[in-house]
JSON list of C-alpha atoms in Angstrom, two decimals:
[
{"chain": "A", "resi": 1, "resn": "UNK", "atom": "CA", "xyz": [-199.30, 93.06, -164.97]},
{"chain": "A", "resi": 2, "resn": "UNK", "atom": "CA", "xyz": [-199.05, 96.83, -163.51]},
{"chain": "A", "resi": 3, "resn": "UNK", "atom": "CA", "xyz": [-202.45, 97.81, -165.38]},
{"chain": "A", "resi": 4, "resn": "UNK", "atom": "CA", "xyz": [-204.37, 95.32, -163.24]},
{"chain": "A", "resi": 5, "resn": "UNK", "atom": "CA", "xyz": [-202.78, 95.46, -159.79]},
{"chain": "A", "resi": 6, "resn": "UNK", "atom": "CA", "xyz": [-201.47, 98.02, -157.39]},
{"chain": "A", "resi": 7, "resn": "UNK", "atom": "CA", "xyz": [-205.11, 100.22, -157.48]},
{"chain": "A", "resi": 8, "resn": "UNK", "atom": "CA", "xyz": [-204.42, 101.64, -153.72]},
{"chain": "A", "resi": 9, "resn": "UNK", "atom": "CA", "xyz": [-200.90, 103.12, -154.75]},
{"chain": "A", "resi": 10, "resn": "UNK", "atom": "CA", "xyz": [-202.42, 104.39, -157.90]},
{"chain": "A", "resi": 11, "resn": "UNK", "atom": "CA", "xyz": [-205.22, 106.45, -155.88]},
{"chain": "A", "resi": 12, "resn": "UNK", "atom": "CA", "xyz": [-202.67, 107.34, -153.86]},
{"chain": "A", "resi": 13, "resn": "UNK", "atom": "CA", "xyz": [-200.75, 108.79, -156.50]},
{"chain": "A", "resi": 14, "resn": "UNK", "atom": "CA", "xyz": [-203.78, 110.14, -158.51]},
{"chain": "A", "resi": 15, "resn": "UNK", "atom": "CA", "xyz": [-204.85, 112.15, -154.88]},
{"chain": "A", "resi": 16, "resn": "UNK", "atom": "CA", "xyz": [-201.24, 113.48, -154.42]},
{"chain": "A", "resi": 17, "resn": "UNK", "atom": "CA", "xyz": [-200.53, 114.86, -157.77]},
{"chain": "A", "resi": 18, "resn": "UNK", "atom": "CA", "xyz": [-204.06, 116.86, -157.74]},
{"chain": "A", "resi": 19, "resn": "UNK", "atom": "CA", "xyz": [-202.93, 117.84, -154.32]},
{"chain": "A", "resi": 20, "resn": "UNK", "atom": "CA", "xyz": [-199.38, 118.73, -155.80]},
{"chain": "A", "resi": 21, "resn": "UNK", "atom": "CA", "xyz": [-200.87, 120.66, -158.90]},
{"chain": "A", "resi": 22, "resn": "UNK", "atom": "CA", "xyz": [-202.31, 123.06, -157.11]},
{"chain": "A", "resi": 23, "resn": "UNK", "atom": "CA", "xyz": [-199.06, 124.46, -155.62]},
{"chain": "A", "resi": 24, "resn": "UNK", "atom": "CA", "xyz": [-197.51, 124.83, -159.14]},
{"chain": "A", "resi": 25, "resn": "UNK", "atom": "CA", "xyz": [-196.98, 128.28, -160.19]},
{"chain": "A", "resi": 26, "resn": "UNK", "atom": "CA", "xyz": [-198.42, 129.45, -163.68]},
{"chain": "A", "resi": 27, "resn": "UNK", "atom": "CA", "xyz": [-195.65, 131.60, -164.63]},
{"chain": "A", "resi": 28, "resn": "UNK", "atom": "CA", "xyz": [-192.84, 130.50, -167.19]},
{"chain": "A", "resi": 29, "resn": "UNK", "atom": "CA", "xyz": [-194.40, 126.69, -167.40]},
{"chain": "A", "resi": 30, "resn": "UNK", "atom": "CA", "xyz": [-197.83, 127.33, -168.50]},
{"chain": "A", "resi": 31, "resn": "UNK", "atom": "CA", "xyz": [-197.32, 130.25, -170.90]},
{"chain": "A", "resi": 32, "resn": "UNK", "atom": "CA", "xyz": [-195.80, 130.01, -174.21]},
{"chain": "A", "resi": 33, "resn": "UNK", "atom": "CA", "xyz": [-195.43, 126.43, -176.00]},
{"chain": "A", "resi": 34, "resn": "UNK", "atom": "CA", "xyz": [-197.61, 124.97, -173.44]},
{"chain": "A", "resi": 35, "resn": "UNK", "atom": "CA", "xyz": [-200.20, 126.91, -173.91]},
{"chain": "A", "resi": 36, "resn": "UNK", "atom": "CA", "xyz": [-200.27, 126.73, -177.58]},
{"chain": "A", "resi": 37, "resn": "UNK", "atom": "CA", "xyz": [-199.32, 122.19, -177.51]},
{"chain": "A", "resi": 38, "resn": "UNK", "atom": "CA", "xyz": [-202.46, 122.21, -174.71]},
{"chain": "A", "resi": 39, "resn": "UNK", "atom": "CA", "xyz": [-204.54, 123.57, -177.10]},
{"chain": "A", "resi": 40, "resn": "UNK", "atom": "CA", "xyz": [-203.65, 121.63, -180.26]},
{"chain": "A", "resi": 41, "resn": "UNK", "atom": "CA", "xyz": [-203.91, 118.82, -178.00]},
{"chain": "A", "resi": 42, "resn": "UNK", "atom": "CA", "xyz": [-207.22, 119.19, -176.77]},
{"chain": "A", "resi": 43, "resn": "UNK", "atom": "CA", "xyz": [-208.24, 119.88, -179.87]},
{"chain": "A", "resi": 44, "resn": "UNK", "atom": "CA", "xyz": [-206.98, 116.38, -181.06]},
{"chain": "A", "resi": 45, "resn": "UNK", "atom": "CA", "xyz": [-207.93, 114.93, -178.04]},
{"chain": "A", "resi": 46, "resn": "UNK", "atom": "CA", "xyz": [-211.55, 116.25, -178.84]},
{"chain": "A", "resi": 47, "resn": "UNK", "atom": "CA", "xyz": [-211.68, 114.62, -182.36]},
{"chain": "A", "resi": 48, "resn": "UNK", "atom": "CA", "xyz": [-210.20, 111.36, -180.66]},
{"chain": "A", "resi": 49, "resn": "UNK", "atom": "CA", "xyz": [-213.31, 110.98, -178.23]},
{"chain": "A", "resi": 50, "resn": "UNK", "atom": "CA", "xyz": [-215.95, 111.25, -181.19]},
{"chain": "A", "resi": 51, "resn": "UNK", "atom": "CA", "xyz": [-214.39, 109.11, -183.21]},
{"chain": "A", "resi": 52, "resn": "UNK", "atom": "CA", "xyz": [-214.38, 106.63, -180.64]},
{"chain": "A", "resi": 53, "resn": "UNK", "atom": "CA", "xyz": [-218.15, 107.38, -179.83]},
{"chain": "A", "resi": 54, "resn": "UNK", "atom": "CA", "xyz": [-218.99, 106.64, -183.40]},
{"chain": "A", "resi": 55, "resn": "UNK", "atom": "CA", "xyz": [-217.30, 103.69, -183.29]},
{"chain": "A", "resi": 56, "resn": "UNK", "atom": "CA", "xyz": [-218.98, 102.53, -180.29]},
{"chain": "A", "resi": 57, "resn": "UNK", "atom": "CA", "xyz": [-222.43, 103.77, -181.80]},
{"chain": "A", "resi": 58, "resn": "UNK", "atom": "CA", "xyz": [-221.72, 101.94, -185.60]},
{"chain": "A", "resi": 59, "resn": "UNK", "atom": "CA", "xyz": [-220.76, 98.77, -183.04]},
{"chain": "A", "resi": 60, "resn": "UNK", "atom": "CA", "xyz": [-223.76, 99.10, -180.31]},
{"chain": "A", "resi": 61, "resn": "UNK", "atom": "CA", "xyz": [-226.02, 99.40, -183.90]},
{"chain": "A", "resi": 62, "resn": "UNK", "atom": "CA", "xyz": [-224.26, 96.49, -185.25]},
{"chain": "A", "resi": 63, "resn": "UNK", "atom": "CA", "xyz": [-225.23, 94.43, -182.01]},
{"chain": "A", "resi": 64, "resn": "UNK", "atom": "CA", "xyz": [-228.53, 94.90, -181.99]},
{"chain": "A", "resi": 65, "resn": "UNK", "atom": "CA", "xyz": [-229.10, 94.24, -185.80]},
{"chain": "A", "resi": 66, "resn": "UNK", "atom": "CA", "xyz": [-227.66, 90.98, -185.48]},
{"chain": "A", "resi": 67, "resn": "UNK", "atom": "CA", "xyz": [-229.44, 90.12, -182.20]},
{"chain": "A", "resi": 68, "resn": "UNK", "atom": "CA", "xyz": [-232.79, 91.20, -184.43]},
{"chain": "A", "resi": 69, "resn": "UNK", "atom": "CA", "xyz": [-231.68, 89.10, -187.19]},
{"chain": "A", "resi": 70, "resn": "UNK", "atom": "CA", "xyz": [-231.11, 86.16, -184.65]},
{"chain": "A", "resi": 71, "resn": "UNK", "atom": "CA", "xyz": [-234.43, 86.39, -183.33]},
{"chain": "A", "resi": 72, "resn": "UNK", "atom": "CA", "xyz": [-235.44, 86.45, -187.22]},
{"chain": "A", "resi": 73, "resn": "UNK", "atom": "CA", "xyz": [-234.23, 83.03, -187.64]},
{"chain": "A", "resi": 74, "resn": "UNK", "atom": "CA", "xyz": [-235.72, 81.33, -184.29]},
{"chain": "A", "resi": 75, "resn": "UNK", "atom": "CA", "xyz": [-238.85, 82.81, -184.80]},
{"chain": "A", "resi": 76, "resn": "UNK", "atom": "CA", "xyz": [-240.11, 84.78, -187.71]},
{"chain": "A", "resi": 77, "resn": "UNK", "atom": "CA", "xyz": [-241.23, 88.37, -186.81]},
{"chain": "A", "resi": 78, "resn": "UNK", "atom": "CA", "xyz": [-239.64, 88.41, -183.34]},
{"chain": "A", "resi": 79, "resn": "UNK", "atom": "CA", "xyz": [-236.74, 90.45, -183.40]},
{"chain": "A", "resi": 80, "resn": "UNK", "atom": "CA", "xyz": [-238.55, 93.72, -183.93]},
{"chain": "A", "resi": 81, "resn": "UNK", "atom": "CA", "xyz": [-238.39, 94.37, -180.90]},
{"chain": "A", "resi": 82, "resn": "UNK", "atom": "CA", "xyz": [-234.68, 94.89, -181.15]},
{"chain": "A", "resi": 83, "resn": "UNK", "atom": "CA", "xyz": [-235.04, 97.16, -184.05]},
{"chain": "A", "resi": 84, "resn": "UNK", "atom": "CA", "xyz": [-237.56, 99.15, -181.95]},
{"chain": "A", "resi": 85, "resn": "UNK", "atom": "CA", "xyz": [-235.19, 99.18, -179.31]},
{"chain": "A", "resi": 86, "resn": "UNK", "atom": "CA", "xyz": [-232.54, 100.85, -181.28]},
{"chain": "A", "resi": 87, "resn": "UNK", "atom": "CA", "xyz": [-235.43, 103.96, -182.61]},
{"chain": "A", "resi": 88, "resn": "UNK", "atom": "CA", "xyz": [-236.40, 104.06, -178.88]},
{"chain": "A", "resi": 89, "resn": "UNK", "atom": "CA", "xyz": [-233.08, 104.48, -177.79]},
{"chain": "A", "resi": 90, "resn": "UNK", "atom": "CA", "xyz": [-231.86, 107.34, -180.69]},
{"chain": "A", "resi": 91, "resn": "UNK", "atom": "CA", "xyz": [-235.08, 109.18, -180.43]},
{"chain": "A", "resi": 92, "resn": "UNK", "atom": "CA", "xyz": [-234.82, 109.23, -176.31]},
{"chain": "A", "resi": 93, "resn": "UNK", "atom": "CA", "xyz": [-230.72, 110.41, -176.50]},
{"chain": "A", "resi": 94, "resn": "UNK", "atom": "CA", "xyz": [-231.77, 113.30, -179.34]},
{"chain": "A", "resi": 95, "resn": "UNK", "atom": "CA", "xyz": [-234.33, 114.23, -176.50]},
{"chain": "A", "resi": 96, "resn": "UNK", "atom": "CA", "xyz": [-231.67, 114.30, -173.80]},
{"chain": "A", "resi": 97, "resn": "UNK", "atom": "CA", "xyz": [-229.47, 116.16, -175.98]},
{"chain": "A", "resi": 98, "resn": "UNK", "atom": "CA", "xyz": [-232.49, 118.88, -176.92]},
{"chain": "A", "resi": 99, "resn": "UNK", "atom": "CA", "xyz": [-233.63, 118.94, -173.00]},
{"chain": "A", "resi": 100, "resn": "UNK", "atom": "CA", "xyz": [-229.95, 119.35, -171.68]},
{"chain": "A", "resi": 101, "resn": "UNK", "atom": "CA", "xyz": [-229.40, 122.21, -174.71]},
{"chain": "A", "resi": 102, "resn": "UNK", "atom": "CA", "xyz": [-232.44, 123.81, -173.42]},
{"chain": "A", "resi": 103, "resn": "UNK", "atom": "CA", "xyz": [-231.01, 123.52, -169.80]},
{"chain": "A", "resi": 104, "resn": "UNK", "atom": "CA", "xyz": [-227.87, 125.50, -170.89]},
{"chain": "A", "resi": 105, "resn": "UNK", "atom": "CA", "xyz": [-229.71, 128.04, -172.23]},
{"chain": "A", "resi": 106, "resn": "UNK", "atom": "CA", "xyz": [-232.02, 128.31, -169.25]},
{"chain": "A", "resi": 107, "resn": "UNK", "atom": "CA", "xyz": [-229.24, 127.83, -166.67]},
{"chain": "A", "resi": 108, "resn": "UNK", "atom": "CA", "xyz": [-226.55, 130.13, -168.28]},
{"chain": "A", "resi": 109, "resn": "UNK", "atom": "CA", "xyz": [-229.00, 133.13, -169.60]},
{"chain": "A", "resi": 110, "resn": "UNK", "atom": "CA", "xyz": [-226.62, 136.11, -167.83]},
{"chain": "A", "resi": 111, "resn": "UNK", "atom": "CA", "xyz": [-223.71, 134.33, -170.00]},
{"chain": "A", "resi": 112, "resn": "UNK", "atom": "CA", "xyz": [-223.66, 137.79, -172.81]},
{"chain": "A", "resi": 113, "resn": "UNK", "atom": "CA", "xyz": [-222.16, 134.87, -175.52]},
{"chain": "A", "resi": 114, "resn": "UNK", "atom": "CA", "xyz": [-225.54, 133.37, -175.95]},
{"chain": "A", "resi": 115, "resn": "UNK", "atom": "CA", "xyz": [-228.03, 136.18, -175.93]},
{"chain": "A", "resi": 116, "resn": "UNK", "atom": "CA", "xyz": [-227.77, 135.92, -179.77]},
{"chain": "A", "resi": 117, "resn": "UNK", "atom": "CA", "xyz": [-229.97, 132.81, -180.57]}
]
């Protein structure tokens, strides 16, 4: 099947049409109903990606439990640490997600938008 061979022509034509997209003017093409379908589209496109990263969190979650609750059955009390695992792993991405915030806000303080908080 295409989706699984051919990678060097795809690169190649990946590389030529950023090449090529740079030469394209903005005038008539990018003003107008493109403008206003690129921005209902990214808008979609936005909602798309998180709900596939719930989905991938309610399934990574799902994993886990089940690995716990296989560990249950060989040996009573030993799939805690899978359960711990998943609290380790949500409380370390909320602290990502604080630290990076607090990176934005530390890296982008002439930005006028967020002199408000």
């Amino acid at each position: 099947s295409l989706n699984r061979e051919a990678w060097p022509a795809k690169y190649a034509i990946f590389l030529f049409s950023i090449f090529f997209g740079m030469f394209i003017p903005n005038g008539p093409l990018f003003t107008g109903f493109y403008l206003w379908f690129a921005r209902l589209a990214s808008g979609l496109f936005v909602v798309l990606q998180q709900v596939i990263l719930i989905d991938v969190a309610y399934n990574w979650n799902d994993d886990w439990v089940e690995k716990s609750n296989e560990a249950d059955r060989v040996s009573y009390g030993s799939g805690g640490i899978w359960l711990q695992a998943i609290i380790g792993t949500a409380v370390s991405m909320y602290i990502a997600a604080i630290v990076g915030i607090g990176m934005l806000y530390h890296l982008f303080d002439d930005c006028p938008e967020n002199t408000w908080v």
